[in-house]
Amino acid sequence: MKVAKVVVDVPAAQTNKIYDYTIPMHLHDAIEIGMRVIVPFGNRKIMGYVLELTDTSAVERIKDIDSAMDMTPILTVELLELGKWLAEHTMSFYISAFQAMLPQALKANYVKYLHRLSEDQLDERLEALFAGRDYLDYKEAVERDVPLHRLKLAIQAGDVEISYQVNSKETIKKIAMIKLAADEEVIDAYLVDLGKRAKKKREIINYFQANNAPIPLKDLLNQLHTTRQTVKALENDGLLVTFKEEVYRNPYQHRKIIEATAPLPLRPQQSEALGAIVNQLHQKQAGVFLLHGVTGSGKTEVYLQAIGHALELNKEAIVLVPEIALTPQMVERFKGRFGSEVAVLHSALSKGERFDEWRKIQRKEVRVVVGARSAIFAPFDNIGIIIIDEEHESSYKQEDHPRYHVKDVAIKRAENHQCPIILGSATPTMESYARAKKGLYHLLEMPDRMSKNAMPTVHLADMREELHAGNRTMFSRQLQEAISDRLEQNQQIVLFLNRRGYSTFVSCRDCGHVVQCPNCDISLTYHRKHETLKCHYCNYQERMPQQCPKCTSDTIRYFGTGTQKVEEALYQTFPEARVIRMDVDTTRKKGAHERLLAQFGNKQADILLGTQMIAKGLDFPDVTLVGVLAADSLLNLPDFRAAEKTFQLLTQVSGRAGRHLLAGEVVVQTYTPDHYSIQYAAEYNYHGFFEQEMALRRAFQYPPYFYMTLITVLHPNPLKAEEVTRMICKLLQKHLSQDARILGPSPSPIERIKNRYRYQCIIKYKHEPKQHTVLTKVLNYYEDMMRKDDLLIQIDLQPYQLM
DNA sequence: AGCACGCCGACT
DNA sequence: GTCGGCGTGCTC
């Protein structure tokens, strides 16, 4: 007996286990570990992953596997183990972990059909439904409100059957190719017989005589300015034959050819860093390097050369880049160095493109992958190096199931492959730098910029003073002067506005009423395009009111705002300036991001105004002024990392100015110029900031001195949510050690989302080996209530945001 | 998650 | 009787 151990595609606590299925004879050779299979489950059919093959099972009423969905395994043994570890580590379901490791295109798609089995007269409603067809989509029956009991009777009578179909969403793109189908003699004979007027046919044959190789049909038609008809005629005469060929979708095909680059000469601090990494690489040992290099110190070149060494050893490399920094500029650097050895995985690709890039990795056609978070799961089997660029970025933490931090996964994979990891940043997290100082990570420092220019001077503009001086605009006098100056000199400017805490809410100027979402405790944001108000959390929307819903005053306006309003203000103050705005609205369309940056690069604009997305990796030689419009917008968030995030952002943004020949200047507008994060950022003093922030973290018992766990309890009834949270706190108090600090129950920063009230409990601890077991028990205890009573308990081990 | 099964109240 | 709504338990 051949048995497969299968994890089924049902993300629920009750089904989060391994199921046994027998493998029928005809599938013995077809099914391997790591493949997707279709299995019967209850009375339906679903997808599952094969984890193991054995020859015995303790299960009595075991069923047969229905079929295989793959020809070759899509998960390696290492990745299967990693998935199990990930699920256990993050307290998620196995299936969620495996799904997170694969491209969307490989997810199963379920269709339910009604199949008519007999010609006997059915119930009239059913007869009307089938309308002469044998098969139809079950959805249609539901939509047409066919009485379900009648359907049931028909099924019991054997007249109708419900059938289930499992499809994979992946599609392999194929194009039509054409090639010669006859030999020389036949062709010559054909040409002799060909009429004088058949000019095009002759041309086509001549083409193939000159290049006897298959060519995409489309290209042939373009090149010879002919039509499908002519080709078809030759095909009918047996001269040519068309066939389908598999191709990769190429998201970069319309772009200029990327120039190949050779390794650049390194400066001493770069060689030293590289030397340490390469040494480790040769020793074939796992180990974490923290590469602390100021912006413009040449970290990327170190990455590139380290990868070069890994490839020489015949190994593979994974490079992780925050989604937002995965710009064409960045991708180009890797493609320039490693050419067709590179696959790129990021969310701007379509599902099909992502799948194709993934397939290149799976088929061993590339050895380098550059991508966002999920690229850590690249199906390589001989990894030589893993690089995490901008390691402090919060996008490396996945905020829904499985809630993992990519660093933890990277460290696990590095152990599996015995290879080094490089964490690179100008502003490492407190956690990483503290570990490096303790000697747990190898610390590599690159304190100098490559260009001769010093870091740009930072001026702090105190917005309180501006207000006192009667300046009520968004631009301080200092910034206004600087902008005018650059416009005159024909140099470029980057203006940065942090969107968070600065959104476009609508309020009444008379009574101050702010329009809120009816389902969530959050203000609605204004969308000019459709004149609507929208909720970011639950997608609720309503029309922009003409009058205040509270006091009926008609002075209701959208307020604050992000980039749109700044753009208007810019045009008022500097009518001659050409502005490019980059935010979610202007970059929604595919390729828009790239196009806008190219325009700015070609000096088609003077000012680039944008949100987070322009803070990273931009490198334009003529940018000599960077303005930060609201430096403290992050500081006021309820988050113990607020100071750290502010420091990181300011440092990052400042790094965009004066990168080449021209010197740069930064103007930071703030209401709290004395705050240490802003002060240290203005001085580029990472170490000073680190010391002060660490002292605070220690005093308030935050990471890295303490670990944290965030438990969020959601329920439609606020009393119930609070009660359950209180109970959980009590349980934790009882079962964890004396040293664990348990905070709560307290309402979450956003108290209600999608009509569910949210309460939280935070555990701060140094060492709690029992925590995992206790939390599992808590989840088990509430399992019933979660199923039956709309209760939700979310557990985030080491949360990045306390929301 | 779906799906069946069973109990219950409402309706023609 | 007949129909549909919900609570409950199960899926190799």
PDB file of C-alpha atoms (C1' of nucleotides) in Angstrom, chain C:
ATOM      1  C1'  DG C   1     -47.290  19.044   5.461  1.00  0.00           C
ATOM      2  C1'  DT C   2     -43.513  22.017   3.430  1.00  0.00           C
ATOM      3  C1'  DC C   3     -39.775  25.354   3.604  1.00  0.00           C
ATOM      4  C1'  DG C   4     -35.980  27.684   5.186  1.00  0.00           C
ATOM      5  C1'  DG C   5     -32.973  29.150   9.172  1.00  0.00           C
ATOM      6  C1'  DC C   6     -29.576  28.055  12.249  1.00  0.00           C
ATOM      7  C1'  DG C   7     -26.637  25.208  15.565  1.00  0.00           C
ATOM      8  C1'  DT C   8     -23.454  21.195  15.486  1.00  0.00           C
ATOM      9  C1'  DG C   9     -20.096  18.031  14.090  1.00  0.00           C
ATOM     10  C1'  DC C  10     -17.019  16.080  10.488  1.00  0.00           C
ATOM     11  C1'  DT C  11     -13.800  15.911   6.791  1.00  0.00           C
ATOM     12  C1'  DC C  12      -8.138  10.621   5.697  1.00  0.00           C
TER      13       DC C  12
END
